[in-house]
CSV table of C-alpha atoms in Angstrom, one decimal:
chain,number,residue,atom,x,y,z
A,1,UNK,CA,54.2,-72.6,-48.1
A,2,UNK,CA,56.7,-75.4,-49.1
A,3,UNK,CA,56.7,-79.3,-48.6
A,4,UNK,CA,60.6,-78.6,-47.9
A,5,UNK,CA,61.9,-76.8,-45.0
A,6,UNK,CA,63.4,-73.7,-46.7
A,7,UNK,CA,65.6,-70.7,-45.7
A,8,UNK,CA,65.8,-67.4,-48.2
A,9,UNK,CA,67.5,-64.1,-47.4
A,10,UNK,CA,66.1,-62.4,-49.3
A,11,UNK,CA,67.9,-58.5,-48.6
A,12,UNK,CA,70.5,-57.5,-46.3
A,13,UNK,CA,71.9,-54.3,-45.0
A,14,UNK,CA,75.3,-55.1,-43.1
A,15,UNK,CA,74.9,-58.0,-41.2
A,16,UNK,CA,70.8,-57.5,-40.9
A,17,UNK,CA,69.3,-60.1,-42.8
A,18,UNK,CA,65.6,-60.1,-44.1
A,19,UNK,CA,64.8,-63.6,-45.2
A,20,UNK,CA,62.3,-66.1,-44.9
A,21,UNK,CA,61.8,-69.8,-43.9
A,22,UNK,CA,59.2,-72.0,-45.6
A,23,UNK,CA,58.0,-74.9,-44.4
A,24,UNK,CA,54.3,-77.4,-45.1
A,25,UNK,CA,52.5,-75.4,-41.8
A,26,UNK,CA,53.5,-72.1,-43.2
A,27,UNK,CA,56.1,-69.6,-44.1
A,28,UNK,CA,58.0,-67.2,-41.4
A,29,UNK,CA,59.0,-63.6,-42.0
A,30,UNK,CA,63.0,-63.4,-40.7
A,31,UNK,CA,63.7,-61.6,-38.3
A,32,UNK,CA,61.1,-63.3,-36.3
A,33,UNK,CA,60.1,-63.1,-32.7
A,34,UNK,CA,58.6,-66.6,-31.0
A,35,UNK,CA,56.6,-66.2,-28.4
A,36,UNK,CA,57.1,-68.9,-25.9
A,37,UNK,CA,54.3,-70.9,-25.1
A,38,UNK,CA,56.2,-73.5,-23.0
A,39,UNK,CA,54.0,-75.5,-21.5
A,40,UNK,CA,51.4,-75.2,-24.7
A,41,UNK,CA,50.2,-71.8,-24.0
A,42,UNK,CA,51.3,-68.5,-24.0
A,43,UNK,CA,50.2,-67.2,-21.0
A,44,UNK,CA,47.7,-65.2,-20.9
A,45,UNK,CA,46.7,-65.4,-24.4
A,46,UNK,CA,44.9,-67.5,-26.6
A,47,UNK,CA,45.8,-68.4,-29.9
A,48,UNK,CA,44.0,-66.4,-32.1
A,49,UNK,CA,45.4,-62.9,-29.9
A,50,UNK,CA,49.2,-64.7,-30.6
A,51,UNK,CA,48.6,-64.9,-34.5
A,52,UNK,CA,46.7,-61.9,-34.6
A,53,UNK,CA,49.5,-59.7,-33.5
A,54,UNK,CA,51.7,-61.0,-36.1
A,55,UNK,CA,53.4,-64.4,-34.9
A,56,UNK,CA,54.5,-67.1,-37.6
A,57,UNK,CA,55.8,-69.5,-35.0
A,58,UNK,CA,56.0,-69.8,-31.1
A,59,UNK,CA,57.9,-71.8,-28.5
A,60,UNK,CA,57.3,-75.1,-26.6
A,61,UNK,CA,59.2,-76.8,-24.3
A,62,UNK,CA,60.5,-80.9,-24.4
A,63,UNK,CA,60.5,-81.0,-20.5
A,64,UNK,CA,57.7,-79.3,-19.7
A,65,UNK,CA,55.6,-81.0,-22.2
A,66,UNK,CA,57.1,-84.2,-21.5
A,67,UNK,CA,56.4,-83.6,-17.2
A,68,UNK,CA,52.9,-82.3,-18.3
A,69,UNK,CA,50.7,-83.4,-20.1
A,70,UNK,CA,53.0,-85.6,-21.7
A,71,UNK,CA,54.2,-86.3,-24.8
A,72,UNK,CA,52.6,-89.5,-26.0
A,73,UNK,CA,49.4,-87.9,-25.0
A,74,UNK,CA,50.3,-85.4,-27.5
A,75,UNK,CA,50.7,-87.6,-29.7
A,76,UNK,CA,47.4,-89.4,-29.0
A,77,UNK,CA,45.4,-86.4,-29.3
A,78,UNK,CA,46.7,-85.5,-32.8
A,79,UNK,CA,50.3,-83.6,-31.4
A,80,UNK,CA,50.7,-80.3,-30.8
A,81,UNK,CA,49.1,-78.0,-33.4
A,82,UNK,CA,45.8,-79.9,-32.8
A,83,UNK,CA,46.0,-80.0,-28.9
A,84,UNK,CA,47.2,-76.4,-28.3
A,85,UNK,CA,45.0,-75.2,-31.2
A,86,UNK,CA,47.8,-73.8,-33.3
A,87,UNK,CA,48.2,-75.0,-37.0
A,88,UNK,CA,51.3,-72.8,-38.0
A,89,UNK,CA,54.8,-73.4,-36.5
A,90,UNK,CA,56.3,-74.8,-34.0
A,91,UNK,CA,59.8,-75.2,-32.6
A,92,UNK,CA,60.6,-76.6,-29.6
A,93,UNK,CA,63.5,-76.3,-27.4
A,94,UNK,CA,64.8,-79.3,-26.4
A,95,UNK,CA,65.4,-79.8,-22.5
A,96,UNK,CA,69.2,-78.4,-22.8
A,97,UNK,CA,68.2,-74.9,-20.7
A,98,UNK,CA,66.8,-76.8,-18.5
A,99,UNK,CA,69.8,-79.2,-17.9
A,100,UNK,CA,71.3,-76.0,-16.2
A,101,UNK,CA,68.1,-74.2,-14.7
A,102,UNK,CA,67.5,-77.5,-12.6
A,103,UNK,CA,71.2,-78.5,-11.7
A,104,UNK,CA,69.9,-79.4,-8.1
A,105,UNK,CA,67.0,-82.0,-9.7
A,106,UNK,CA,69.6,-83.8,-12.7
A,107,UNK,CA,72.4,-85.9,-12.9
A,108,UNK,CA,74.5,-85.3,-15.7
A,109,UNK,CA,76.3,-88.5,-18.0
A,110,UNK,CA,77.5,-89.3,-21.6
A,111,UNK,CA,74.0,-91.0,-22.1
A,112,UNK,CA,72.1,-88.4,-21.3
A,113,UNK,CA,70.6,-86.6,-18.0
A,114,UNK,CA,68.3,-88.0,-15.6
A,115,UNK,CA,65.9,-84.8,-14.0
A,116,UNK,CA,63.4,-85.3,-11.0
A,117,UNK,CA,60.3,-83.3,-11.8
A,118,UNK,CA,60.1,-80.3,-10.3
A,119,UNK,CA,56.4,-80.9,-9.8
A,120,UNK,CA,56.3,-84.4,-7.9
A,121,UNK,CA,59.4,-86.1,-7.8
A,122,UNK,CA,59.7,-88.5,-10.6
A,123,UNK,CA,62.5,-89.3,-11.9
A,124,UNK,CA,63.1,-89.2,-16.1
A,125,UNK,CA,65.5,-89.9,-18.1
A,126,UNK,CA,66.7,-87.7,-21.2
A,127,UNK,CA,68.7,-88.8,-23.5
A,128,UNK,CA,69.9,-86.8,-27.2
A,129,UNK,CA,68.1,-90.0,-28.7
A,130,UNK,CA,64.8,-89.5,-26.1
A,131,UNK,CA,64.4,-85.6,-26.4
A,132,UNK,CA,64.4,-86.0,-30.2
A,133,UNK,CA,61.4,-88.5,-29.6
A,134,UNK,CA,59.7,-86.2,-27.6
A,135,UNK,CA,59.5,-83.4,-30.3
A,136,UNK,CA,58.5,-86.0,-32.9
A,137,UNK,CA,55.4,-86.9,-30.5
A,138,UNK,CA,54.6,-83.5,-30.2
A,139,UNK,CA,55.3,-83.1,-34.2
A,140,UNK,CA,57.2,-79.7,-33.8
A,141,UNK,CA,58.5,-78.7,-37.2
A,142,UNK,CA,61.6,-77.1,-35.8
A,143,UNK,CA,63.3,-79.7,-33.0
A,144,UNK,CA,66.4,-78.5,-31.1
A,145,UNK,CA,69.2,-81.5,-30.1
A,146,UNK,CA,69.8,-81.5,-26.8
A,147,UNK,CA,72.7,-79.1,-25.0
A,148,UNK,CA,74.1,-78.9,-22.1
A,149,UNK,CA,73.7,-74.6,-21.3
A,150,UNK,CA,76.8,-73.3,-19.1
A,151,UNK,CA,76.0,-71.0,-17.0
A,152,UNK,CA,78.3,-67.4,-16.4
A,153,UNK,CA,79.9,-67.3,-14.5
A,154,UNK,CA,82.1,-70.8,-15.3
A,155,UNK,CA,86.0,-71.9,-15.9
A,156,UNK,CA,87.5,-73.0,-19.0
A,157,UNK,CA,87.5,-76.2,-18.1
A,158,UNK,CA,83.8,-76.7,-16.9
A,159,UNK,CA,83.0,-74.8,-20.4
A,160,UNK,CA,84.9,-77.3,-22.6
A,161,UNK,CA,83.5,-80.5,-21.4
A,162,UNK,CA,79.9,-78.9,-21.9
A,163,UNK,CA,80.2,-77.6,-25.3
A,164,UNK,CA,82.3,-81.2,-26.1
A,165,UNK,CA,79.6,-82.9,-24.6
A,166,UNK,CA,77.3,-80.6,-26.3
A,167,UNK,CA,78.3,-81.4,-29.6
A,168,UNK,CA,78.5,-85.3,-29.7
A,169,UNK,CA,75.3,-84.9,-28.3
A,170,UNK,CA,74.7,-83.3,-31.8
A,171,UNK,CA,75.7,-85.7,-33.6
A,172,UNK,CA,73.1,-88.5,-31.9
A,173,UNK,CA,70.1,-86.2,-32.4
A,174,UNK,CA,70.8,-85.4,-36.2
A,175,UNK,CA,71.2,-89.5,-36.5
A,176,UNK,CA,68.1,-89.8,-34.2
A,177,UNK,CA,66.0,-87.0,-36.1
A,178,UNK,CA,66.6,-89.2,-39.6
A,179,UNK,CA,65.2,-87.6,-43.1
A,180,UNK,CA,62.1,-85.5,-41.8
A,181,UNK,CA,60.5,-84.2,-44.9
A,182,UNK,CA,59.1,-80.1,-44.1
A,183,UNK,CA,61.2,-80.1,-41.1
A,184,UNK,CA,64.1,-79.5,-39.2
A,185,UNK,CA,67.0,-79.7,-36.4
A,186,UNK,CA,69.0,-77.5,-35.2
A,187,UNK,CA,72.0,-77.7,-33.7
A,188,UNK,CA,73.1,-75.2,-31.0
A,189,UNK,CA,76.4,-73.4,-30.3
A,190,UNK,CA,78.4,-73.1,-27.0
A,191,UNK,CA,81.5,-72.3,-25.3
A,192,UNK,CA,80.8,-69.8,-22.7
A,193,UNK,CA,82.0,-67.0,-23.3
A,194,UNK,CA,85.6,-68.1,-24.4
A,195,UNK,CA,86.1,-67.2,-28.1
A,196,UNK,CA,88.1,-70.2,-29.5
A,197,UNK,CA,85.3,-72.4,-27.8
A,198,UNK,CA,82.3,-70.6,-29.7
A,199,UNK,CA,84.8,-71.1,-33.0
A,200,UNK,CA,85.5,-74.5,-32.6
A,201,UNK,CA,81.3,-75.5,-31.3
A,202,UNK,CA,79.9,-73.6,-34.5
A,203,UNK,CA,82.9,-74.8,-37.4
A,204,UNK,CA,82.0,-78.6,-35.9
A,205,UNK,CA,77.9,-78.4,-36.3
A,206,UNK,CA,78.7,-76.5,-39.3
A,207,UNK,CA,80.5,-79.8,-41.0
A,208,UNK,CA,77.4,-81.7,-39.7
A,209,UNK,CA,75.3,-80.2,-42.7
A,210,UNK,CA,72.3,-79.1,-40.5
A,211,UNK,CA,68.9,-77.1,-41.6
A,212,UNK,CA,69.4,-74.3,-39.0
A,213,UNK,CA,72.1,-72.9,-36.2
A,214,UNK,CA,71.1,-71.7,-32.6
A,215,UNK,CA,73.6,-70.0,-30.8
A,216,UNK,CA,73.0,-71.1,-27.3
A,217,UNK,CA,74.4,-70.3,-23.5
A,218,UNK,CA,73.7,-66.5,-23.7
A,219,UNK,CA,71.6,-64.4,-21.5
A,220,UNK,CA,72.6,-66.2,-18.8
A,221,UNK,CA,73.6,-63.9,-16.6
A,222,UNK,CA,76.6,-62.3,-18.7
A,223,UNK,CA,76.8,-58.4,-19.4
A,224,UNK,CA,75.5,-57.4,-22.9
A,225,UNK,CA,78.4,-56.7,-24.3
A,226,UNK,CA,79.4,-60.3,-23.6
A,227,UNK,CA,76.6,-61.9,-24.8
A,228,UNK,CA,77.2,-59.2,-28.2
A,229,UNK,CA,81.1,-60.0,-28.3
A,230,UNK,CA,80.1,-63.7,-28.7
A,231,UNK,CA,77.6,-63.0,-31.4
A,232,UNK,CA,80.2,-61.3,-33.4
A,233,UNK,CA,82.8,-63.9,-33.2
A,234,UNK,CA,80.1,-66.8,-34.0
A,235,UNK,CA,77.9,-65.6,-36.9
A,236,UNK,CA,80.9,-65.6,-39.5
A,237,UNK,CA,81.5,-68.7,-38.6
A,238,UNK,CA,77.8,-70.7,-39.1
A,239,UNK,CA,76.7,-71.2,-42.8
A,240,UNK,CA,75.0,-67.8,-44.6
A,241,UNK,CA,72.5,-70.0,-46.2
A,242,UNK,CA,71.4,-70.9,-42.9
A,243,UNK,CA,69.3,-69.3,-40.5
A,244,UNK,CA,70.8,-68.3,-36.8
A,245,UNK,CA,68.4,-68.5,-33.9
A,246,UNK,CA,69.7,-67.0,-30.9
A,247,UNK,CA,68.0,-69.0,-27.9
A,248,UNK,CA,66.2,-67.1,-25.0
A,249,UNK,CA,67.1,-63.2,-26.1
A,250,UNK,CA,65.5,-60.7,-24.9
A,251,UNK,CA,64.9,-57.0,-24.5
A,252,UNK,CA,63.8,-55.2,-27.7
A,253,UNK,CA,67.6,-53.6,-27.3
A,254,UNK,CA,69.1,-57.3,-27.4
A,255,UNK,CA,67.3,-57.8,-30.3
A,256,UNK,CA,68.1,-55.1,-32.5
A,257,UNK,CA,71.6,-55.3,-31.8
A,258,UNK,CA,71.8,-59.1,-32.3
A,259,UNK,CA,70.0,-58.8,-36.2
A,260,UNK,CA,72.8,-56.3,-36.6
A,261,UNK,CA,75.2,-59.2,-36.2
A,262,UNK,CA,73.1,-61.8,-38.5
A,263,UNK,CA,70.6,-62.8,-36.1
A,264,UNK,CA,67.5,-64.3,-37.5
A,265,UNK,CA,65.3,-65.8,-34.6
A,266,UNK,CA,64.8,-65.1,-31.5
A,267,UNK,CA,63.0,-66.1,-28.0
A,268,UNK,CA,62.1,-64.9,-24.7
A,269,UNK,CA,59.5,-65.3,-21.6
A,270,UNK,CA,60.7,-61.4,-21.1
A,271,UNK,CA,57.1,-59.9,-22.8
A,272,UNK,CA,54.7,-62.0,-21.4
A,273,UNK,CA,56.6,-62.8,-18.4
A,274,UNK,CA,56.9,-58.9,-17.7
A,275,UNK,CA,53.0,-58.2,-18.8
A,276,UNK,CA,52.0,-60.6,-16.1
A,277,UNK,CA,53.4,-58.3,-13.6
A,278,UNK,CA,52.8,-55.1,-14.3
A,279,UNK,CA,55.5,-54.0,-16.9
A,280,UNK,CA,54.3,-52.9,-20.6
A,281,UNK,CA,57.0,-52.7,-23.3
A,282,UNK,CA,56.3,-49.2,-25.4
A,283,UNK,CA,57.6,-47.1,-28.1
A,284,UNK,CA,58.7,-45.2,-25.2
A,285,UNK,CA,60.7,-47.7,-23.2
A,286,UNK,CA,59.0,-49.3,-20.6
A,287,UNK,CA,56.1,-48.3,-18.3
A,288,UNK,CA,55.3,-50.1,-14.9
A,289,UNK,CA,51.6,-50.0,-14.4
A,290,UNK,CA,51.6,-50.5,-10.5
A,291,UNK,CA,52.9,-47.0,-9.9
A,292,UNK,CA,50.3,-44.5,-8.6
A,293,UNK,CA,51.5,-42.0,-11.6
A,294,UNK,CA,49.0,-44.0,-13.4
A,295,UNK,CA,46.1,-44.1,-11.2
A,296,UNK,CA,43.9,-41.0,-12.2
A,297,UNK,CA,45.5,-41.0,-15.8
A,298,UNK,CA,42.6,-41.5,-18.2
A,299,UNK,CA,45.7,-41.6,-21.4
A,300,UNK,CA,45.7,-44.8,-23.3
A,301,UNK,CA,49.9,-46.6,-23.2
A,302,UNK,CA,50.4,-45.5,-26.6
A,303,UNK,CA,47.1,-43.6,-28.7
A,304,UNK,CA,49.2,-44.6,-31.6
A,305,UNK,CA,48.8,-48.9,-30.9
A,306,UNK,CA,47.1,-50.9,-33.5
A,307,UNK,CA,46.7,-53.3,-30.4
A,308,UNK,CA,43.1,-52.7,-29.2
A,309,UNK,CA,44.6,-53.6,-25.3
A,310,UNK,CA,47.2,-50.7,-25.8
A,311,UNK,CA,45.1,-47.9,-27.5
A,312,UNK,CA,41.5,-48.3,-26.1
A,313,UNK,CA,42.0,-48.9,-22.6
A,314,UNK,CA,42.7,-46.1,-20.0
A,315,UNK,CA,46.2,-46.4,-17.8
A,316,UNK,CA,44.0,-45.8,-14.8
A,317,UNK,CA,42.4,-49.0,-15.3
A,318,UNK,CA,45.1,-51.0,-16.3
A,319,UNK,CA,46.6,-49.4,-13.1
A,320,UNK,CA,43.4,-50.6,-11.3
A,321,UNK,CA,43.6,-54.1,-12.4
A,322,UNK,CA,47.2,-55.0,-11.6
A,323,UNK,CA,46.7,-52.8,-8.2
A,324,UNK,CA,43.4,-55.1,-8.2
A,325,UNK,CA,45.7,-58.7,-9.2
A,326,UNK,CA,42.4,-59.2,-12.0
A,327,UNK,CA,43.6,-61.7,-14.4
A,328,UNK,CA,42.5,-59.1,-16.6
A,329,UNK,CA,45.4,-56.6,-16.5
A,330,UNK,CA,47.8,-59.5,-17.2
A,331,UNK,CA,45.7,-59.9,-20.0
A,332,UNK,CA,46.1,-57.2,-21.4
A,333,UNK,CA,49.9,-56.0,-20.9
A,334,UNK,CA,50.9,-59.3,-22.2
A,335,UNK,CA,48.8,-58.3,-25.0
A,336,UNK,CA,49.9,-55.1,-25.7
A,337,UNK,CA,54.0,-56.3,-25.2
A,338,UNK,CA,53.4,-59.3,-28.0
A,339,UNK,CA,51.7,-56.7,-30.1
A,340,UNK,CA,54.6,-54.2,-29.4
A,341,UNK,CA,57.9,-56.9,-29.8
A,342,UNK,CA,56.0,-57.8,-33.1
A,343,UNK,CA,55.2,-54.1,-34.6
A,344,UNK,CA,59.4,-54.1,-33.5
A,345,UNK,CA,60.2,-56.9,-35.6
A,346,UNK,CA,58.1,-55.8,-38.4
A,347,UNK,CA,59.8,-52.8,-38.1
A,348,UNK,CA,62.9,-54.3,-38.5
A,349,UNK,CA,62.2,-56.4,-41.5
A,350,UNK,CA,61.4,-53.3,-43.6
A,351,UNK,CA,63.9,-51.2,-42.4
A,352,UNK,CA,66.6,-53.9,-43.9
A,353,UNK,CA,64.4,-54.3,-47.2
A,354,UNK,CA,64.6,-50.4,-47.8
A,355,UNK,CA,68.5,-50.0,-46.4
A,356,UNK,CA,67.4,-48.0,-43.4
A,357,UNK,CA,68.4,-50.9,-40.7
A,358,UNK,CA,70.6,-48.3,-38.8
A,359,UNK,CA,69.0,-45.1,-39.6
A,360,UNK,CA,65.8,-47.0,-37.7
A,361,UNK,CA,67.8,-48.4,-35.1
A,362,UNK,CA,68.4,-45.4,-33.7
A,363,UNK,CA,65.5,-43.4,-33.9
A,364,UNK,CA,63.4,-46.7,-32.5
A,365,UNK,CA,66.5,-46.6,-29.5
A,366,UNK,CA,65.7,-42.9,-29.4
A,367,UNK,CA,62.2,-42.9,-28.7
A,368,UNK,CA,63.0,-45.7,-25.6
A,369,UNK,CA,65.2,-43.1,-24.1
A,370,UNK,CA,62.9,-40.3,-24.4
A,371,UNK,CA,60.7,-42.1,-22.1
A,372,UNK,CA,57.5,-42.5,-21.5
A,373,UNK,CA,54.4,-39.5,-21.5
A,374,UNK,CA,54.8,-36.7,-18.6
A,375,UNK,CA,52.5,-37.1,-15.6
A,376,UNK,CA,48.9,-36.0,-16.7
A,377,UNK,CA,47.5,-33.4,-14.7
A,378,UNK,CA,43.6,-33.8,-13.6
């Protein structure tokens, strides 16, 4: 552990980096996948399970925690780490994504955003300064600037306006954040699918000399090819010695291809949301436990997995739980999915250290392509 926020690249293989973020609450091994704990909970998981599958850091959401239970209340109760029983690092999203996803409930100005709560319709103001204040009340370790995330497709004029507003907000967030020993504020590169806008955004944020940089506004409806093109353009503009975080991404395939372009950190609701809807991620690809083919199958999801959810329960039982709407079904499949994602990150890190990243990526992709085990013949 370190009293300061530090990032070190320990090994590289092509553009893929194996690194380490050290800070007072712990070490984050990169490339890292951060389970999403939007409202102070990683849905359908105990926090000790989240730690047990290998997560070094989780994500909380400023917008949702501001509405419920309220940042001031969390602060009075000892901060988000104490409140949620997670003593390790936490990154908080600034609320910028909700500026996009809840566009019918908000008004945008230079000053900030006025929200109508999706819960009760009450009005809230979120300025760059208030976003940083809330993240401070939550006692977040890595705090994100407030930005405007543009849904794609969008017009060049709209993309430029949002990108420039996000840059001005980044400057205000930096001032509001000040000097917080052991903590970090990350800027967010915007610019939609326009290369010049991405470069301008990255260069302007780099000039602010922040402790880390995120790439935002991707995985918002554009094809994977566009996302990867934007990473090819953006990553070389960001400092080698700072961590790079691709927000809201993604599938296992997205992650491998983004690591190959120099990304160090990821978050996505996909593994937890899929688990609650009967979908399992495995080394053989995705398995839909709602399908009738599993109803009489005594075999586990993956007999080689270290995760009890994948190794110790039959597909027939998991199918029964999901079809019956039993809570345990969501819990077991979420456990499996987060375990698989963390195992994937572990393999990526080991392969970079060994200089085998390209080969191991191909082997993992081949495993997905081969598909699930054949139908069980009773």
